[in-house]
Amino acid sequence: MTQILIIGAGQAGLTAVQTLRGEGFDGAITMLGDESFAPYQRPPLSKAYLLGAFARERLFLKPDAFYAQAGCELLLNARAEAIDRAAHTVRLADGRVLAYDKLMLATGTRVRKLTCPGADLPGVFYLRDIADVDAIQPVFTAGAKLAVVGGGYIGLEVAAVGAKRGLDVTVFEAMDRLMARAVSPAVSAFYKTEHEKAGVKLLLNTGVEAFEGAGKIEVVRAGGVRHPADMVLVGIGVLPNDTLARDAGLACDDGIVVDRSAMTSDPDIFAAGDCTRHHGREGVAIRLECVQNAIDQAKHAALAMLGRPQTYSEVPWFWSDQYDLKLQMAGLARPDDTIILRGDPVSRKFAVFHLRDGKVAAVEAVNAGPEYLMGRKLIAANAAVPPEKLADMSIAMKDML
Amino acid sequence: MPRITFIDPDEGEHVVDIPLGWSLMEGAVRNLVPGIDADCGGACACATCHVYVDPKWIAALPPKGEMEETMLDFALATAPNSRLSCQIRVTSDMEGLVLRIPVDQH
């Protein structure tokens, strides 16, 4: 009988459990998580859940009965402290020692924290888990002055929910455009307009210098100006939880290094999801923070643990909901890609295609389902499509190949 | 809570009660109905919650949105009665609704 231990009870951990059982594994599975909740969806946290439009019980990926039925022992409030690779055991913070034959690390990420003066003041929030949102909600009320630090997905999704809720929202972004790390300039410019239309104030090229207040946040000092604030939401990225792996001597490089079968530098230890650094289909070492990677890499980890490794080459995909705009992206863009605009941003429905060597490498689609879906297919197929054809709205996306 | 029946490809019936306002997909997942994968959690991004609607129920359901229409255009093994179960909110007049689950969602 084989014992599989999964550290991390999120999307990747759960997917591994499902895949292991789906593939007929009948050994023991134990999954541990350091939160008090069974695996749940994080994407709604900065959207419907923050808005109060989504009850907590709807966040859970599976009902509690699933774990018993799947024969998965789920240990919550359980933090792994050390891996003993020679003994094949993991020690928990409460002193328990768990044995494994195969170990999977699905430890996810933690938020990057600001270190400026006043960063510890009450009223400065981060958003990563259920507890974070539950702490934000009581003060997330109409009329409150909300300062958002970071104009990325999380910051802008919270800004959009805040504007809808009637908060007075200001976004501080150190770069010269929104979502600079994730989208092309045309998409950044479009979202800038949309947020401004909703009454959100956007301060680009504006890094935060300090927070001030007597006992709680009152002022954000940025660009040499003091901005009054009742609350702050910081969304400046995440860091991979790779300390456990690093301490165990596994290869790490801003993330747990895995090969394309999701194996770490130890053949009995695998890793999947946000915590990994891996070579994707493009052969470039990356860390992907998204549901797609958590699911697909976890499936690979499960198969590899069963002795049936597969080569990970899935096309990454992402989405972000802001206002009534659905931003859907696939593939990984590079700065030197050829950019093709399809449709008119003024219509609030358009797509940006990225061509590399004449082939579709990435797509960003706003309220444009066919462009996103067909784009994903074209990327997976390494398809070459003439730029003028992609831009021609009289040709339906399904006729692009 | 309307009572909804999911029929799997082996003709197994899964009868579940789904709270009003939840999606059919959420009800299926919550009740461990096999074959509703819902990878994206209901964001209309993956088409892994595809179902076939019993012909006599097609007209009773709210019409497809543009995004759902598109997702189905690109999904596997679709038919005119295909829907994405994440896009349909349960209402009181869905009591007795019957849905069939495809063989594979991927």
Short mmCIF file of C-alpha atoms in Angstrom, two decimals:
data_model
loop_
_atom_site.label_atom_id
_atom_site.label_comp_id
_atom_site.label_asym_id
_atom_site.label_seq_id
_atom_site.Cartn_x
_atom_site.Cartn_y
_atom_site.Cartn_z
CA MET A 1 0.00 0.00 0.00
CA THR A 2 1.31 3.40 -0.92
CA GLN A 3 0.88 6.53 1.20
CA ILE A 4 0.56 9.84 -0.65
CA LEU A 5 0.83 13.03 1.38
CA ILE A 6 -0.24 16.39 -0.05
CA ILE A 7 0.84 19.59 1.67
CA GLY A 8 -1.55 22.39 0.78
CA ALA A 9 -5.34 22.19 0.63
CA GLY A 10 -6.15 24.43 -2.31
CA GLN A 11 -7.12 24.00 -5.94
CA ALA A 12 -3.96 22.02 -6.79
CA GLY A 13 -4.14 19.71 -3.79
CA LEU A 14 -7.79 18.94 -4.43
CA THR A 15 -7.20 18.32 -8.14
CA ALA A 16 -4.46 15.84 -7.28
CA VAL A 17 -6.84 13.93 -4.98
CA GLN A 18 -9.45 13.79 -7.73
CA THR A 19 -6.94 12.68 -10.34
CA LEU A 20 -5.37 10.02 -8.10
CA ARG A 21 -8.74 8.45 -7.36
CA GLY A 22 -9.94 8.92 -10.93
CA GLU A 23 -6.91 6.99 -12.13
CA GLY A 24 -7.63 4.15 -9.75
CA PHE A 25 -5.09 4.81 -6.99
CA ASP A 26 -6.29 2.88 -3.95
CA GLY A 27 -3.59 3.73 -1.41
CA ALA A 28 -3.91 6.21 1.42
CA ILE A 29 -4.15 9.96 0.72
CA THR A 30 -3.66 12.61 3.37
CA MET A 31 -3.98 16.32 2.54
CA LEU A 32 -3.10 19.04 4.99
CA GLY A 33 -3.92 22.72 4.94
CA ASP A 34 -2.86 25.50 7.28
CA GLU A 35 -6.16 27.38 7.02
CA SER A 36 -9.26 26.24 8.88
CA PHE A 37 -11.15 25.67 5.63
CA ALA A 38 -11.41 22.79 3.18
CA PRO A 39 -10.21 23.67 -0.37
CA TYR A 40 -12.07 26.68 -1.72
CA GLN A 41 -12.06 28.95 -4.75
CA ARG A 42 -9.96 32.05 -4.39
CA PRO A 43 -11.03 33.93 -7.56
CA PRO A 44 -14.44 35.04 -6.14
CA LEU A 45 -12.77 36.50 -3.04
CA SER A 46 -11.89 39.77 -4.77
CA LYS A 47 -15.15 39.81 -6.73
CA ALA A 48 -18.57 38.44 -5.73
CA TYR A 49 -17.55 37.33 -2.22
CA LEU A 50 -16.18 40.78 -1.33
CA LEU A 51 -19.34 42.35 -2.70
CA GLY A 52 -21.35 40.15 -0.34
CA ALA A 53 -23.17 38.59 -3.29
CA PHE A 54 -21.81 35.12 -2.65
CA ALA A 55 -22.30 33.18 0.57
CA ARG A 56 -19.20 31.58 2.05
CA GLU A 57 -20.51 28.05 1.60
CA ARG A 58 -20.52 28.61 -2.17
CA LEU A 59 -16.75 29.10 -2.17
CA PHE A 60 -15.95 25.50 -1.30
CA LEU A 61 -14.74 23.40 -4.21
CA LYS A 62 -16.28 20.22 -2.78
CA PRO A 63 -18.74 19.43 0.00
CA ASP A 64 -17.23 17.94 3.15
CA ALA A 65 -18.69 14.54 2.22
CA PHE A 66 -16.36 14.40 -0.78
CA TYR A 67 -13.26 13.80 1.32
CA ALA A 68 -14.71 10.81 3.16
CA GLN A 69 -16.07 9.40 -0.09
CA ALA A 70 -12.70 9.86 -1.81
CA GLY A 71 -10.86 8.30 1.10
CA CYS A 72 -8.84 11.45 1.66
CA GLU A 73 -7.87 12.33 5.19
CA LEU A 74 -8.11 16.13 5.34
CA LEU A 75 -6.12 17.74 8.13
CA LEU A 76 -6.96 21.43 8.61
CA ASN A 77 -5.17 24.03 10.75
CA ALA A 78 -2.12 21.84 10.12
CA ARG A 79 1.17 23.45 9.23
CA ALA A 80 4.05 21.38 7.90
CA GLU A 81 7.31 22.44 9.47
CA ALA A 82 9.97 20.17 8.03
CA ILE A 83 10.47 17.40 5.50
CA ASP A 84 12.86 14.59 6.38
CA ARG A 85 13.67 13.26 2.92
CA ALA A 86 15.79 10.37 4.13
CA ALA A 87 13.11 9.11 6.52
CA HIS A 88 10.26 10.01 4.14
CA THR A 89 8.39 11.90 6.85
CA VAL A 90 6.93 15.35 7.39
CA ARG A 91 6.85 16.98 10.81
CA LEU A 92 3.94 19.27 11.63
CA ALA A 93 4.01 22.34 13.85
CA ASP A 94 2.00 20.47 16.49
CA GLY A 95 4.64 17.75 16.67
CA ARG A 96 2.84 15.09 14.64
CA VAL A 97 5.01 13.17 12.18
CA LEU A 98 3.43 11.87 8.96
CA ALA A 99 5.04 9.27 6.72
CA TYR A 100 4.89 9.34 2.93
CA ASP A 101 5.93 7.26 -0.02
CA LYS A 102 5.21 10.13 -2.43
CA LEU A 103 4.90 13.73 -1.31
CA MET A 104 3.22 16.57 -3.18
CA LEU A 105 3.81 20.22 -2.36
CA ALA A 106 0.90 22.48 -3.25
CA THR A 107 1.78 25.25 -0.87
CA GLY A 108 0.67 28.20 -3.00
CA THR A 109 1.75 31.75 -2.37
CA ARG A 110 1.59 34.42 0.27
CA VAL A 111 1.09 38.15 -0.31
CA ARG A 112 4.06 40.41 -0.81
CA LYS A 113 3.95 42.94 2.01
CA LEU A 114 4.76 46.62 1.99
CA THR A 115 7.54 47.66 4.30
CA CYS A 116 7.10 51.43 4.20
CA PRO A 117 6.55 53.41 7.41
CA GLY A 118 3.07 52.82 8.82
CA ALA A 119 2.61 49.55 6.91
CA ASP A 120 1.48 47.84 10.13
CA LEU A 121 -1.29 50.36 10.92
CA PRO A 122 -4.76 48.92 11.48
CA GLY A 123 -6.84 49.47 8.35
CA VAL A 124 -4.09 48.32 5.97
CA PHE A 125 -5.38 45.12 4.38
CA TYR A 126 -4.19 42.41 2.01
CA LEU A 127 -6.39 39.98 0.12
CA ARG A 128 -5.46 36.35 -0.24
CA ASP A 129 -7.82 34.21 1.79
CA ILE A 130 -11.29 34.07 3.32
CA ALA A 131 -10.11 35.55 6.61
CA ASP A 132 -8.68 38.59 4.77
CA VAL A 133 -12.00 39.37 3.10
CA ASP A 134 -13.95 38.78 6.30
CA ALA A 135 -11.73 41.40 7.96
CA ILE A 136 -12.20 43.90 5.12
CA GLN A 137 -15.98 43.60 4.77
CA PRO A 138 -17.07 45.49 7.93
CA VAL A 139 -15.24 48.65 6.84
CA PHE A 140 -15.87 48.21 3.11
CA THR A 141 -18.89 50.52 3.19
CA ALA A 142 -20.33 53.29 1.02
CA GLY A 143 -18.59 56.60 1.44
CA ALA A 144 -15.38 55.15 2.90
CA LYS A 145 -12.17 56.40 1.35
CA LEU A 146 -10.41 53.34 -0.05
CA ALA A 147 -6.79 53.58 -1.16
CA VAL A 148 -5.71 50.70 -3.37
CA VAL A 149 -1.97 50.17 -3.62
CA GLY A 150 -1.12 48.35 -6.85
CA GLY A 151 -3.02 48.50 -10.12
CA GLY A 152 -2.90 44.77 -10.88
CA TYR A 153 -5.74 42.24 -11.03
CA ILE A 154 -6.46 42.15 -7.30
CA GLY A 155 -6.24 45.89 -6.80
CA LEU A 156 -8.42 46.68 -9.79
CA GLU A 157 -11.01 44.01 -9.00
CA VAL A 158 -11.31 45.44 -5.50
CA ALA A 159 -11.45 48.97 -6.94
CA ALA A 160 -14.30 47.94 -9.23
CA VAL A 161 -16.25 46.30 -6.39
CA GLY A 162 -15.56 49.35 -4.21
CA ALA A 163 -16.83 51.76 -6.85
CA LYS A 164 -19.95 49.66 -7.26
CA ARG A 165 -20.48 49.67 -3.50
CA GLY A 166 -20.14 53.48 -3.36
CA LEU A 167 -16.68 53.77 -1.83
CA ASP A 168 -14.44 56.68 -2.76
CA VAL A 169 -11.62 54.78 -4.49
CA THR A 170 -8.08 55.90 -5.37
CA VAL A 171 -5.57 53.51 -6.96
CA PHE A 172 -1.84 54.12 -6.56
CA GLU A 173 0.29 52.39 -9.19
CA ALA A 174 4.06 52.74 -9.35
CA MET A 175 4.28 51.85 -13.06
CA ASP A 176 3.09 54.02 -15.93
CA ARG A 177 0.09 51.81 -16.73
CA LEU A 178 -2.38 49.37 -15.16
CA MET A 179 -1.76 45.59 -15.05
CA ALA A 180 1.59 46.28 -16.69
CA ARG A 181 2.92 42.84 -15.82
CA ALA A 182 -0.03 41.01 -17.34
CA VAL A 183 -1.58 42.84 -20.28
CA SER A 184 -0.58 44.88 -23.32
CA PRO A 185 -0.68 48.70 -23.39
CA ALA A 186 -3.93 48.80 -25.38
CA VAL A 187 -5.73 46.75 -22.71
CA SER A 188 -4.17 48.85 -19.92
CA ALA A 189 -5.42 52.03 -21.60
CA PHE A 190 -8.91 50.60 -22.03
CA TYR A 191 -9.18 49.65 -18.34
CA LYS A 192 -7.89 53.06 -17.29
CA THR A 193 -10.79 54.67 -19.14
CA GLU A 194 -13.32 52.24 -17.66
CA HIS A 195 -12.16 52.78 -14.08
CA GLU A 196 -12.20 56.54 -14.54
CA LYS A 197 -15.73 56.35 -15.95
CA ALA A 198 -16.74 54.52 -12.76
CA GLY A 199 -15.32 57.35 -10.68
CA VAL A 200 -12.12 55.63 -9.57
CA LYS A 201 -9.15 57.98 -9.28
CA LEU A 202 -5.99 56.47 -10.80
CA LEU A 203 -2.58 57.78 -9.86
CA LEU A 204 0.01 56.19 -12.15
CA ASN A 205 3.77 56.56 -11.72
CA THR A 206 2.96 57.04 -8.06
CA GLY A 207 4.69 54.88 -5.49
CA VAL A 208 3.50 54.93 -1.90
CA GLU A 209 6.00 56.41 0.54
CA ALA A 210 4.26 55.95 3.88
CA PHE A 211 1.03 55.45 5.77
CA GLU A 212 0.16 57.81 8.60
CA GLY A 213 -2.44 57.83 11.33
CA ALA A 214 -3.02 57.87 15.07
CA GLY A 215 -3.83 54.26 15.91
CA LYS A 216 -5.28 53.54 12.46
CA ILE A 217 -4.73 54.49 8.84
CA GLU A 218 -5.68 58.10 8.07
CA VAL A 219 -3.32 59.23 5.33
CA VAL A 220 -1.46 57.68 2.40
CA ARG A 221 1.62 59.64 1.48
CA ALA A 222 2.41 59.11 -2.18
CA GLY A 223 4.20 61.20 -4.77
CA GLY A 224 4.90 63.72 -2.01
CA VAL A 225 1.17 64.31 -1.48
CA ARG A 226 -0.90 63.33 1.57
CA HIS A 227 -4.11 61.54 0.56
CA PRO A 228 -6.80 60.98 3.24
CA ALA A 229 -7.81 57.30 3.53
CA ASP A 230 -10.11 55.25 5.77
CA MET A 231 -8.71 51.96 4.59
CA VAL A 232 -5.97 50.60 2.35
CA LEU A 233 -5.94 47.48 0.20
CA VAL A 234 -2.47 46.40 -0.87
CA GLY A 235 -2.20 44.21 -3.97
CA ILE A 236 1.42 44.20 -5.03
CA GLY A 237 1.89 40.56 -5.91
CA VAL A 238 2.62 37.31 -4.17
CA LEU A 239 5.64 35.23 -3.16
CA PRO A 240 5.87 31.46 -3.57
CA ASN A 241 5.71 29.36 -0.40
CA ASP A 242 8.93 27.49 -1.04
CA THR A 243 10.62 27.68 2.37
CA LEU A 244 9.64 24.15 3.36
CA ALA A 245 11.13 22.81 0.12
CA ARG A 246 14.21 25.00 0.36
CA ASP A 247 14.88 23.92 3.96
CA ALA A 248 14.67 20.31 2.79
CA GLY A 249 17.37 20.96 0.20
CA LEU A 250 15.09 20.80 -2.85
CA ALA A 251 16.05 22.99 -5.79
CA CYS A 252 14.25 26.33 -5.53
CA ASP A 253 14.51 29.52 -7.55
CA ASP A 254 11.76 31.94 -6.59
CA GLY A 255 9.49 28.91 -6.45
CA ILE A 256 9.95 25.16 -6.14
CA VAL A 257 11.71 24.00 -9.29
CA VAL A 258 9.91 21.14 -11.03
CA ASP A 259 10.41 19.41 -14.35
CA ARG A 260 7.64 19.09 -16.91
CA SER A 261 6.21 16.05 -15.13
CA ALA A 262 5.92 18.18 -11.93
CA MET A 263 8.75 16.33 -10.18
CA THR A 264 11.10 18.27 -7.89
CA SER A 265 14.81 17.53 -7.55
CA ASP A 266 13.77 14.60 -5.31
CA PRO A 267 12.12 11.78 -7.30
CA ASP A 268 9.65 11.09 -4.47
CA ILE A 269 8.54 14.73 -4.14
CA PHE A 270 6.31 16.59 -6.59
CA ALA A 271 4.91 20.10 -6.66
CA ALA A 272 2.12 21.92 -8.45
CA GLY A 273 0.40 25.27 -8.72
CA ASP A 274 1.42 28.81 -7.80
CA CYS A 275 4.38 27.62 -5.70
CA THR A 276 6.32 26.09 -8.61
CA ARG A 277 8.84 27.38 -11.09
CA HIS A 278 8.62 25.28 -14.20
CA HIS A 279 9.38 25.19 -17.89
CA GLY A 280 6.10 25.57 -19.68
CA ARG A 281 5.34 24.81 -23.29
CA GLU A 282 7.58 27.66 -24.38
CA GLY A 283 10.61 26.24 -22.60
CA VAL A 284 11.10 29.34 -20.46
CA ALA A 285 11.24 28.99 -16.68
CA ILE A 286 8.19 30.70 -15.22
CA ARG A 287 5.95 30.85 -12.22
CA LEU A 288 2.25 30.90 -13.09
CA GLU A 289 -0.28 32.16 -10.58
CA CYS A 290 -3.57 30.91 -11.91
CA VAL A 291 -6.32 28.33 -11.60
CA GLN A 292 -5.36 26.73 -14.92
CA ASN A 293 -1.83 25.96 -13.78
CA ALA A 294 -3.01 24.69 -10.40
CA ILE A 295 -5.36 22.26 -12.10
CA ASP A 296 -3.21 21.11 -15.00
CA GLN A 297 0.06 20.83 -13.11
CA ALA A 298 -1.67 18.97 -10.26
CA LYS A 299 -3.00 16.44 -12.75
CA HIS A 300 0.56 15.94 -13.99
CA ALA A 301 1.88 15.60 -10.45
CA ALA A 302 -0.76 12.97 -9.68
CA LEU A 303 0.06 10.98 -12.80
CA ALA A 304 3.79 11.21 -12.08
CA MET A 305 3.24 9.97 -8.52
CA LEU A 306 1.50 6.96 -10.05
CA GLY A 307 4.55 6.31 -12.20
CA ARG A 308 3.00 7.65 -15.40
CA PRO A 309 4.71 10.99 -16.02
CA GLN A 310 3.39 13.20 -18.83
CA THR A 311 4.95 16.30 -20.36
CA TYR A 312 3.25 19.50 -19.22
CA SER A 313 2.53 21.68 -22.24
CA GLU A 314 -0.90 23.18 -21.56
CA VAL A 315 -1.71 26.68 -22.76
CA PRO A 316 -2.02 28.96 -19.71
CA TRP A 317 -5.29 30.87 -19.35
CA PHE A 318 -6.45 33.57 -16.99
CA TRP A 319 -9.43 35.79 -16.37
CA SER A 320 -10.33 38.93 -14.49
CA ASP A 321 -13.78 40.37 -13.83
CA GLN A 322 -14.03 44.13 -13.41
CA TYR A 323 -17.45 45.82 -13.66
CA ASP A 324 -19.36 44.08 -16.47
CA LEU A 325 -16.12 43.42 -18.33
CA LYS A 326 -14.81 39.91 -18.74
CA LEU A 327 -11.10 39.92 -19.49
CA GLN A 328 -9.93 36.51 -20.69
CA MET A 329 -6.38 35.74 -21.67
CA ALA A 330 -4.48 32.75 -22.99
CA GLY A 331 -0.81 32.16 -23.74
CA LEU A 332 2.12 34.22 -22.54
CA ALA A 333 2.87 37.49 -24.33
CA ARG A 334 6.35 38.90 -24.82
CA PRO A 335 7.27 42.54 -25.33
CA ASP A 336 8.57 41.95 -28.87
CA ASP A 337 5.45 40.17 -30.15
CA THR A 338 3.59 41.65 -33.10
CA ILE A 339 0.34 43.11 -31.80
CA ILE A 340 -2.90 42.77 -33.76
CA LEU A 341 -6.02 44.58 -32.59
CA ARG A 342 -9.33 43.00 -33.53
CA GLY A 343 -12.42 45.13 -32.89
CA ASP A 344 -12.75 48.58 -31.40
CA PRO A 345 -12.14 49.15 -27.67
CA VAL A 346 -14.79 51.91 -27.77
CA SER A 347 -17.38 49.16 -28.37
CA ARG A 348 -16.19 47.54 -25.08
CA LYS A 349 -15.65 44.32 -27.00
CA PHE A 350 -12.28 43.66 -28.60
CA ALA A 351 -9.22 41.45 -28.57
CA VAL A 352 -5.47 41.83 -28.82
CA PHE A 353 -3.59 39.01 -30.50
CA HIS A 354 0.14 38.49 -30.09
CA LEU A 355 1.97 36.95 -33.03
CA ARG A 356 5.45 35.49 -32.74
CA ASP A 357 7.15 34.27 -35.91
CA GLY A 358 3.76 34.60 -37.58
CA LYS A 359 2.11 32.24 -35.10
CA VAL A 360 -0.52 33.09 -32.51
CA ALA A 361 1.28 33.15 -29.15
CA ALA A 362 -1.20 34.91 -26.87
CA VAL A 363 -4.59 36.58 -26.82
CA GLU A 364 -6.25 39.09 -24.53
CA ALA A 365 -10.00 39.34 -25.04
CA VAL A 366 -12.43 41.80 -23.48
CA ASN A 367 -16.07 40.65 -23.62
CA ALA A 368 -14.99 38.66 -26.66
CA GLY A 369 -15.58 34.96 -26.10
CA PRO A 370 -14.93 33.72 -29.64
CA GLU A 371 -11.60 35.56 -29.79
CA TYR A 372 -10.53 34.09 -26.45
CA LEU A 373 -11.63 30.54 -27.17
CA MET A 374 -10.42 30.35 -30.73
CA GLY A 375 -7.25 32.14 -29.65
CA ARG A 376 -6.61 29.38 -27.12
CA LYS A 377 -7.03 26.77 -29.84
CA LEU A 378 -4.75 28.63 -32.25
CA ILE A 379 -2.06 28.93 -29.58
CA ALA A 380 -2.28 25.23 -28.71
CA ALA A 381 -2.01 24.35 -32.42
CA ASN A 382 0.94 26.72 -32.99
CA ALA A 383 -1.15 28.07 -35.85
CA ALA A 384 0.06 30.74 -38.23
CA VAL A 385 -2.67 33.24 -39.15
CA PRO A 386 -2.06 36.27 -41.40
CA PRO A 387 -2.33 39.50 -39.35
CA GLU A 388 -4.83 41.09 -41.75
CA LYS A 389 -7.08 38.05 -41.42
CA LEU A 390 -7.03 38.19 -37.62
CA ALA A 391 -7.96 41.86 -37.69
CA ASP A 392 -10.78 41.38 -40.19
CA MET A 393 -14.06 41.45 -38.27
CA SER A 394 -15.94 40.17 -41.33
CA ILE A 395 -14.22 36.81 -40.84
CA ALA A 396 -15.67 34.84 -37.92
CA MET A 397 -13.17 33.52 -35.38
CA LYS A 398 -14.19 29.94 -36.04
CA ASP A 399 -13.07 30.39 -39.66
CA MET A 400 -9.56 31.53 -38.74
CA LEU A 401 -7.89 28.20 -39.43
CA MET B 1 -35.33 24.05 -3.07
CA PRO B 2 -36.25 22.78 -6.53
CA ARG B 3 -35.49 19.13 -7.15
CA ILE B 4 -33.32 18.58 -10.22
CA THR B 5 -32.37 15.28 -11.85
CA PHE B 6 -28.98 14.70 -13.48
CA ILE B 7 -28.68 11.53 -15.56
CA ASP B 8 -25.15 10.23 -16.11
CA PRO B 9 -24.00 8.50 -19.33
CA ASP B 10 -24.67 5.10 -17.72
CA GLU B 11 -28.30 6.12 -17.11
CA GLY B 12 -27.67 6.56 -13.37
CA GLU B 13 -30.02 9.15 -11.87
CA HIS B 14 -28.76 11.76 -9.40
CA VAL B 15 -31.63 13.68 -7.83
CA VAL B 16 -30.53 16.80 -5.95
CA ASP B 17 -32.19 19.75 -4.22
CA ILE B 18 -30.55 23.04 -5.22
CA PRO B 19 -31.05 26.30 -3.31
CA LEU B 20 -32.74 29.12 -5.24
CA GLY B 21 -30.21 31.46 -6.82
CA TRP B 22 -27.43 28.90 -6.99
CA SER B 23 -26.33 27.67 -10.39
CA LEU B 24 -27.19 24.18 -11.56
CA MET B 25 -23.44 23.48 -11.65
CA GLU B 26 -23.02 24.49 -8.00
CA GLY B 27 -25.88 22.21 -7.05
CA ALA B 28 -24.32 19.31 -8.93
CA VAL B 29 -20.88 19.85 -7.42
CA ARG B 30 -22.28 20.30 -3.93
CA ASN B 31 -24.08 16.97 -4.25
CA LEU B 32 -21.16 15.09 -5.82
CA VAL B 33 -22.89 14.48 -9.13
CA PRO B 34 -20.16 12.80 -11.22
CA GLY B 35 -19.12 14.32 -14.54
CA ILE B 36 -19.71 17.99 -13.74
CA ASP B 37 -16.09 19.11 -13.47
CA ALA B 38 -16.52 22.90 -13.43
CA ASP B 39 -12.78 23.56 -13.48
CA CYS B 40 -13.17 27.36 -13.45
CA GLY B 41 -15.73 27.44 -10.66
CA GLY B 42 -18.47 29.04 -12.70
CA ALA B 43 -16.66 31.88 -14.43
CA CYS B 44 -17.83 30.71 -17.87
CA ALA B 45 -14.21 30.09 -18.79
CA CYS B 46 -13.82 26.34 -19.26
CA ALA B 47 -17.03 24.62 -20.52
CA THR B 48 -16.49 21.62 -18.23
CA CYS B 49 -20.01 21.82 -16.78
CA HIS B 50 -21.76 21.04 -20.06
CA VAL B 51 -25.18 19.33 -19.82
CA TYR B 52 -27.93 18.31 -22.24
CA VAL B 53 -31.33 19.64 -21.29
CA ASP B 54 -34.29 17.28 -21.49
CA PRO B 55 -36.12 18.37 -24.67
CA LYS B 56 -39.32 19.30 -22.88
CA TRP B 57 -37.44 21.70 -20.61
CA ILE B 58 -35.50 23.65 -23.24
CA ALA B 59 -38.04 26.43 -23.69
CA ALA B 60 -38.60 26.80 -19.94
CA LEU B 61 -35.00 27.82 -19.22
CA PRO B 62 -33.67 31.35 -19.56
CA PRO B 63 -31.96 31.85 -22.94
CA LYS B 64 -28.22 31.48 -23.44
CA GLY B 65 -26.06 34.55 -23.02
CA GLU B 66 -23.53 35.46 -25.68
CA MET B 67 -20.60 34.10 -23.67
CA GLU B 68 -22.34 30.79 -23.04
CA GLU B 69 -23.28 30.53 -26.70
CA THR B 70 -19.66 31.01 -27.68
CA MET B 71 -18.28 28.58 -25.12
CA LEU B 72 -20.67 25.94 -26.41
CA ASP B 73 -19.66 26.65 -30.01
CA PHE B 74 -16.20 25.47 -29.06
CA ALA B 75 -17.06 22.69 -26.60
CA LEU B 76 -16.99 18.99 -27.44
CA ALA B 77 -20.02 16.92 -28.43
CA THR B 78 -22.56 19.70 -28.21
CA ALA B 79 -26.14 19.45 -29.43
CA PRO B 80 -28.95 21.98 -29.81
CA ASN B 81 -30.05 21.21 -26.23
CA SER B 82 -26.56 21.80 -24.77
CA ARG B 83 -26.18 24.29 -21.94
CA LEU B 84 -23.46 25.26 -19.48
CA SER B 85 -24.86 24.43 -16.07
CA CYS B 86 -22.85 27.23 -14.41
CA GLN B 87 -24.79 29.84 -16.35
CA ILE B 88 -28.29 28.79 -15.25
CA ARG B 89 -29.54 30.12 -11.90
CA VAL B 90 -32.08 27.92 -10.19
CA THR B 91 -35.60 29.37 -9.94
CA SER B 92 -38.75 27.93 -8.40
CA ASP B 93 -40.18 26.95 -11.77
CA MET B 94 -37.31 24.51 -12.37
CA GLU B 95 -38.84 21.89 -10.05
CA GLY B 96 -38.44 18.55 -11.83
CA LEU B 97 -35.89 19.72 -14.40
CA VAL B 98 -33.99 16.84 -16.04
CA LEU B 99 -30.43 17.18 -17.38
CA ARG B 100 -28.10 14.68 -19.01
CA ILE B 101 -24.36 14.60 -18.43
CA PRO B 102 -22.00 14.11 -21.39
CA VAL B 103 -19.52 11.24 -21.52
CA ASP B 104 -16.49 13.55 -21.25
CA GLN B 105 -16.04 17.21 -20.39
CA HIS B 106 -12.50 17.59 -21.73
#
